[in-house]
Structure formats: C-alpha cells, structure tokens
C-alpha cells in the first residue's frame, strides 16, 4: 500500500512543479502552498516566539514533562521553508516525544546570505541553554538544509566549549554542497530535489563563496566528540551519499551514529505525515531515539 501512497504523492508533486524563473517570494509561496494540506497532529498548541535576528514557534503537546526539548531546523535550501511549512513533522514529533518542539524561523537567502542561517540556528541553541534547558535534554533535529544546520550547531557548540545536546537527528541532510558524492551524478534526476534546485540554493546562500567551508556545511569538519546521531535518508534521493559518507566519517572518528537508508523513499518523505506509512514510521523511530538519549 505504501508504494501506491508514494506514487500518488509524487503525482501530486509533479502537478505542482516549482514556478519558472521564480523570485524568492515566488518560491516561498509555492513551497508553503504545497505543504499546507498535509495533516498535522492534533492536540498540539502552537505559539510564536522571537529572539534577536531569529524567530520561531513553540509546539507544545497536551502531555509533556517540560524538561526535554527538541529544537527543529526546517529544510528548504536556505531559500524557503518555515515553521509553518513543516508542521506536519514538528507537531507529530511533539506528540510522539511528549516534549515541546521549538521550530526555528532563521533568516533566509538571498536576502541573508551565509552564514546567517547557521548563526541564527546556533544562537537558538545557546538561547535554549540560557532559558535553563539542560543540554543533555535537548535534541537538535532537522531535514535537508535543516539537517546541515542541526549538525553544524552541535559541532560549533563543541568547538566553542558549550555543553553538547543529548543527540542530533538528521532527515535527508544536505551536506555535500559541492556535489562530490557519486549519487549527485547517478541520481541527479531523482524526484523532488534536483541538481538544478541545489544549484539555485547554492547561488542564493553561498554565492561565490566556498561550498566546502565550515561556514556553510559541517561535511568536512572533525567528527570526534559528538553526541549520538541518527540519520534517515531515502534510497531514491540525490543526497543519499551525503548521509553514507557522513556516517562513515563519524564511525572513523569513534562517534556513535545510527544510519537507516529507507528503500525507495524520496527526499524528506517525512513531510507527507499520515499520508505515507513510511513517514510516520520514520518519525516514530526518531521519537524513540530522541527519548532514549534525552532522558
């Protein structure tokens, strides 16, 4: 049944392609519209918040111990996406973990090029520590570009001497911005995320900068001394080698990492929520991982 579900979802996506010759507002409106109909979890209270250069929203489940926290960084190539576009994921994770989720609305490119998003996301983690959350009770999570931001935040916390989060979760993380991995060639026509879109994202956020710089990706960083990391990636997505290579590097550094490649899944399939069986299965596994490492 799930194969039929995925085929139906991809058909709907094909009927609503990105606009031609779009402006950033065009791309943002398109992305918000295609995600607006995905069901959210019930029983989650949503409220806005802001701090400095970034804002966000709290997603609080009806049952929560108030001690654990998930900080969520949305995907969208640093160009589009928002806490609203990702509520199908964040509301489910709030319910499944019985903990509040702080979904970060970081500054977007091209109005705010690198490293604005990375700075905002690190500042959000530092803010959570200042509010009294114990680092070991915090999960840093994100999809696509948000997975990049989650790992970058943990590495920067380590390098700047801040206490480390309890764990990091990445869904289809966008790490190999330079496209060195073989899957960037072999699967460049995979559904949803194409090489053309990645090139657009890179131009907007990095411009003429170094695509391998630690300011824009943690892919080439020292992986030693990091908290437990969970990576979920689809077998049918251009970025699959990003995850495979990262997991190998973490293992070589002696770090704890769990990698699961989901057969036939496409980029960020979790965004389809209850519409796709594997979406809910992935989020349930993510929730169990987060709860096990932030007790």
Short mmCIF file of N, CA and C in Angstrom, two decimals, residues 94-185:
data_model
loop_
_atom_site.label_atom_id
_atom_site.label_comp_id
_atom_site.label_asym_id
_atom_site.label_seq_id
_atom_site.Cartn_x
_atom_site.Cartn_y
_atom_site.Cartn_z
N UNK A 94 6.33 16.43 18.34
CA UNK A 94 5.94 16.89 19.67
C UNK A 94 5.05 15.86 20.36
N UNK A 95 4.07 15.33 19.62
CA UNK A 95 3.18 14.32 20.19
C UNK A 95 3.93 13.03 20.52
N UNK A 96 4.78 12.60 19.60
CA UNK A 96 5.44 11.30 19.78
C UNK A 96 6.48 11.32 20.89
N UNK A 97 7.13 12.46 21.09
CA UNK A 97 8.14 12.56 22.15
C UNK A 97 7.58 13.06 23.47
N UNK A 98 6.34 13.54 23.45
CA UNK A 98 5.73 14.15 24.65
C UNK A 98 6.63 15.25 25.19
N UNK A 99 7.17 16.05 24.29
CA UNK A 99 8.05 17.15 24.66
C UNK A 99 7.81 18.32 23.72
N UNK A 100 8.02 19.54 24.19
CA UNK A 100 7.86 20.69 23.29
C UNK A 100 8.91 20.70 22.19
N UNK A 101 8.51 21.22 21.05
CA UNK A 101 9.41 21.44 19.92
C UNK A 101 9.51 22.94 19.69
N UNK A 102 10.72 23.43 19.58
CA UNK A 102 10.96 24.83 19.21
C UNK A 102 11.42 24.84 17.76
N UNK A 103 10.55 25.28 16.87
CA UNK A 103 10.83 25.27 15.43
C UNK A 103 11.36 26.65 15.04
N UNK A 104 12.56 26.67 14.48
CA UNK A 104 13.29 27.92 14.29
C UNK A 104 13.01 28.53 12.91
N UNK A 105 12.66 29.80 12.91
CA UNK A 105 12.45 30.57 11.68
C UNK A 105 13.69 31.43 11.47
N UNK A 106 14.74 30.82 10.93
CA UNK A 106 16.00 31.51 10.73
C UNK A 106 15.94 32.39 9.48
N UNK A 107 16.88 33.31 9.36
CA UNK A 107 16.92 34.20 8.21
C UNK A 107 17.24 33.43 6.93
N UNK A 108 16.60 33.84 5.83
CA UNK A 108 16.71 33.13 4.56
C UNK A 108 17.52 33.92 3.54
N UNK A 109 18.16 33.16 2.64
CA UNK A 109 18.86 33.72 1.49
C UNK A 109 17.83 33.99 0.38
N UNK A 110 18.15 34.85 -0.59
CA UNK A 110 19.41 35.58 -0.75
C UNK A 110 19.48 36.88 0.05
N UNK A 111 18.37 37.27 0.69
CA UNK A 111 18.40 38.50 1.47
C UNK A 111 19.44 38.41 2.59
N UNK A 112 19.61 37.22 3.12
CA UNK A 112 20.56 37.00 4.22
C UNK A 112 21.47 35.83 3.84
N UNK A 113 22.56 36.09 3.13
CA UNK A 113 23.44 35.00 2.69
C UNK A 113 24.23 34.41 3.85
N UNK A 114 25.01 33.39 3.53
CA UNK A 114 25.83 32.70 4.53
C UNK A 114 26.74 33.67 5.25
N UNK A 115 26.91 33.45 6.57
CA UNK A 115 26.42 32.31 7.37
C UNK A 115 25.21 32.66 8.23
N UNK A 116 24.30 33.51 7.74
CA UNK A 116 23.20 34.00 8.58
C UNK A 116 22.38 32.87 9.17
N UNK A 117 21.97 31.89 8.34
CA UNK A 117 21.15 30.78 8.86
C UNK A 117 21.90 29.99 9.92
N UNK A 118 23.18 29.71 9.67
CA UNK A 118 23.97 28.96 10.63
C UNK A 118 24.14 29.73 11.94
N UNK A 119 24.34 31.03 11.85
CA UNK A 119 24.47 31.85 13.06
C UNK A 119 23.17 31.85 13.86
N UNK A 120 22.04 32.00 13.18
CA UNK A 120 20.75 32.03 13.87
C UNK A 120 20.48 30.71 14.59
N UNK A 121 20.78 29.61 13.92
CA UNK A 121 20.48 28.29 14.49
C UNK A 121 21.36 27.99 15.69
N UNK A 122 22.61 28.40 15.62
CA UNK A 122 23.48 28.25 16.79
C UNK A 122 23.00 29.13 17.93
N UNK A 123 22.58 30.35 17.60
CA UNK A 123 22.09 31.26 18.63
C UNK A 123 20.83 30.71 19.29
N UNK A 124 19.99 30.02 18.52
CA UNK A 124 18.79 29.43 19.10
C UNK A 124 19.14 28.36 20.13
N UNK A 125 20.17 27.57 19.86
CA UNK A 125 20.61 26.57 20.84
C UNK A 125 21.17 27.24 22.09
N UNK A 126 21.97 28.25 21.88
CA UNK A 126 22.53 28.98 23.02
C UNK A 126 21.42 29.62 23.84
N UNK A 127 20.40 30.15 23.17
CA UNK A 127 19.25 30.74 23.85
C UNK A 127 18.54 29.71 24.72
N UNK A 128 18.35 28.50 24.19
CA UNK A 128 17.68 27.45 24.96
C UNK A 128 18.46 27.12 26.23
N UNK A 129 19.77 27.09 26.13
CA UNK A 129 20.59 26.85 27.32
C UNK A 129 20.41 27.98 28.33
N UNK A 130 20.34 29.21 27.84
CA UNK A 130 20.16 30.37 28.73
C UNK A 130 18.81 30.34 29.41
N UNK A 131 17.81 29.70 28.79
CA UNK A 131 16.48 29.60 29.40
C UNK A 131 16.40 28.51 30.46
N UNK A 132 17.49 27.78 30.64
CA UNK A 132 17.52 26.79 31.70
C UNK A 132 17.36 25.35 31.26
N UNK A 133 17.21 25.10 29.95
CA UNK A 133 17.15 23.72 29.49
C UNK A 133 18.54 23.09 29.63
N UNK A 134 18.56 21.90 30.21
CA UNK A 134 19.81 21.17 30.31
C UNK A 134 20.20 20.67 28.93
N UNK A 135 21.47 20.84 28.56
CA UNK A 135 21.91 20.45 27.22
C UNK A 135 21.60 18.99 26.93
N UNK A 136 21.78 18.13 27.92
CA UNK A 136 21.59 16.70 27.71
C UNK A 136 20.12 16.35 27.47
N UNK A 137 19.22 17.29 27.72
CA UNK A 137 17.79 17.05 27.49
C UNK A 137 17.33 17.58 26.14
N UNK A 138 18.26 18.11 25.33
CA UNK A 138 17.91 18.75 24.07
C UNK A 138 18.28 17.85 22.89
N UNK A 139 17.33 17.71 21.96
CA UNK A 139 17.59 17.10 20.66
C UNK A 139 17.66 18.20 19.62
N UNK A 140 18.70 18.19 18.80
CA UNK A 140 18.78 19.06 17.63
C UNK A 140 18.36 18.24 16.43
N UNK A 141 17.34 18.71 15.69
CA UNK A 141 16.81 17.93 14.58
C UNK A 141 16.56 18.83 13.39
N UNK A 142 16.60 18.23 12.19
CA UNK A 142 16.29 19.00 11.00
C UNK A 142 16.28 18.13 9.76
N UNK A 143 15.64 18.64 8.72
CA UNK A 143 15.58 17.94 7.45
C UNK A 143 16.28 18.75 6.37
N UNK A 144 16.95 18.07 5.46
CA UNK A 144 17.62 18.69 4.32
C UNK A 144 18.60 19.76 4.79
N UNK A 145 18.41 21.03 4.38
CA UNK A 145 19.29 22.08 4.89
C UNK A 145 19.22 22.17 6.41
N UNK A 146 18.06 21.83 6.98
CA UNK A 146 17.94 21.83 8.43
C UNK A 146 18.79 20.77 9.10
N UNK A 147 19.02 19.63 8.41
CA UNK A 147 19.94 18.64 8.93
C UNK A 147 21.36 19.16 8.97
N UNK A 148 21.73 19.89 7.93
CA UNK A 148 23.02 20.59 7.90
C UNK A 148 23.14 21.50 9.12
N UNK A 149 22.09 22.28 9.38
CA UNK A 149 22.12 23.25 10.47
C UNK A 149 22.16 22.58 11.84
N UNK A 150 21.48 21.44 11.98
CA UNK A 150 21.50 20.73 13.26
C UNK A 150 22.90 20.22 13.58
N UNK A 151 23.53 19.57 12.61
CA UNK A 151 24.88 19.06 12.84
C UNK A 151 25.87 20.21 13.01
N UNK A 152 25.73 21.26 12.21
CA UNK A 152 26.62 22.42 12.34
C UNK A 152 26.54 23.01 13.74
N UNK A 153 25.32 23.09 14.28
CA UNK A 153 25.13 23.66 15.61
C UNK A 153 25.83 22.82 16.67
N UNK A 154 25.71 21.50 16.58
CA UNK A 154 26.37 20.63 17.55
C UNK A 154 27.89 20.76 17.46
N UNK A 155 28.42 20.81 16.25
CA UNK A 155 29.87 20.94 16.08
C UNK A 155 30.36 22.28 16.60
N UNK A 156 29.61 23.32 16.34
CA UNK A 156 30.01 24.65 16.81
C UNK A 156 29.94 24.72 18.33
N UNK A 157 28.93 24.09 18.91
CA UNK A 157 28.84 24.05 20.37
C UNK A 157 30.07 23.36 20.96
N UNK A 158 30.46 22.25 20.35
CA UNK A 158 31.67 21.55 20.81
C UNK A 158 32.90 22.46 20.70
N UNK A 159 33.05 23.10 19.55
CA UNK A 159 34.25 23.90 19.30
C UNK A 159 34.31 25.15 20.17
N UNK A 160 33.14 25.67 20.59
CA UNK A 160 33.12 26.88 21.41
C UNK A 160 32.98 26.56 22.90
N UNK A 161 33.04 25.29 23.24
CA UNK A 161 33.05 24.91 24.65
C UNK A 161 31.71 24.91 25.33
N UNK A 162 30.61 24.92 24.57
CA UNK A 162 29.29 24.82 25.17
C UNK A 162 28.95 23.36 25.45
N UNK A 163 28.09 23.10 26.41
CA UNK A 163 27.67 21.71 26.63
C UNK A 163 26.94 21.19 25.39
N UNK A 164 27.14 19.90 25.11
CA UNK A 164 26.58 19.31 23.90
C UNK A 164 25.15 18.85 24.10
N UNK A 165 24.36 18.89 23.03
CA UNK A 165 22.99 18.38 23.13
C UNK A 165 22.99 16.88 23.39
N UNK A 166 21.85 16.38 23.83
CA UNK A 166 21.76 14.95 24.10
C UNK A 166 21.91 14.11 22.85
N UNK A 167 21.40 14.61 21.71
CA UNK A 167 21.52 13.88 20.45
C UNK A 167 21.21 14.80 19.29
N UNK A 168 21.51 14.31 18.09
CA UNK A 168 21.24 15.03 16.85
C UNK A 168 20.51 14.08 15.91
N UNK A 169 19.47 14.60 15.26
CA UNK A 169 18.69 13.82 14.29
C UNK A 169 18.69 14.56 12.96
N UNK A 170 19.01 13.83 11.88
CA UNK A 170 19.01 14.42 10.55
C UNK A 170 18.18 13.58 9.60
N UNK A 171 17.31 14.26 8.85
CA UNK A 171 16.49 13.62 7.83
C UNK A 171 16.92 14.15 6.47
N UNK A 172 17.39 13.26 5.61
CA UNK A 172 17.85 13.64 4.26
C UNK A 172 18.76 14.87 4.30
N UNK A 173 19.81 14.86 5.13
CA UNK A 173 20.59 16.08 5.30
C UNK A 173 21.32 16.50 4.03
N UNK A 174 21.35 17.81 3.79
CA UNK A 174 22.07 18.41 2.66
C UNK A 174 23.43 18.86 3.16
N UNK A 175 24.45 18.08 2.87
CA UNK A 175 25.78 18.32 3.43
C UNK A 175 26.84 18.54 2.36
N UNK A 176 26.78 17.76 1.30
CA UNK A 176 27.77 17.81 0.23
C UNK A 176 27.35 18.87 -0.78
N UNK A 177 27.50 20.14 -0.41
CA UNK A 177 27.04 21.22 -1.28
C UNK A 177 27.83 21.28 -2.58
N UNK A 178 29.05 20.80 -2.57
CA UNK A 178 29.88 20.80 -3.78
C UNK A 178 29.52 19.67 -4.73
N UNK A 179 28.69 18.74 -4.29
CA UNK A 179 28.25 17.66 -5.16
C UNK A 179 29.32 16.66 -5.52
N UNK A 180 30.21 16.36 -4.58
CA UNK A 180 31.29 15.42 -4.86
C UNK A 180 30.84 13.96 -4.83
N UNK A 181 29.78 13.67 -4.11
CA UNK A 181 29.32 12.29 -3.96
C UNK A 181 28.78 11.71 -5.26
N UNK A 182 28.97 10.40 -5.43
CA UNK A 182 28.55 9.73 -6.67
C UNK A 182 27.05 9.83 -6.91
N UNK A 183 26.27 9.82 -5.83
CA UNK A 183 24.81 9.89 -6.01
C UNK A 183 24.37 11.22 -6.60
N UNK A 184 25.20 12.25 -6.47
CA UNK A 184 24.86 13.54 -7.07
C UNK A 184 24.88 13.46 -8.60
N UNK A 185 25.56 12.47 -9.14
CA UNK A 185 25.56 12.21 -10.59
C UNK A 185 24.52 11.15 -10.93
#
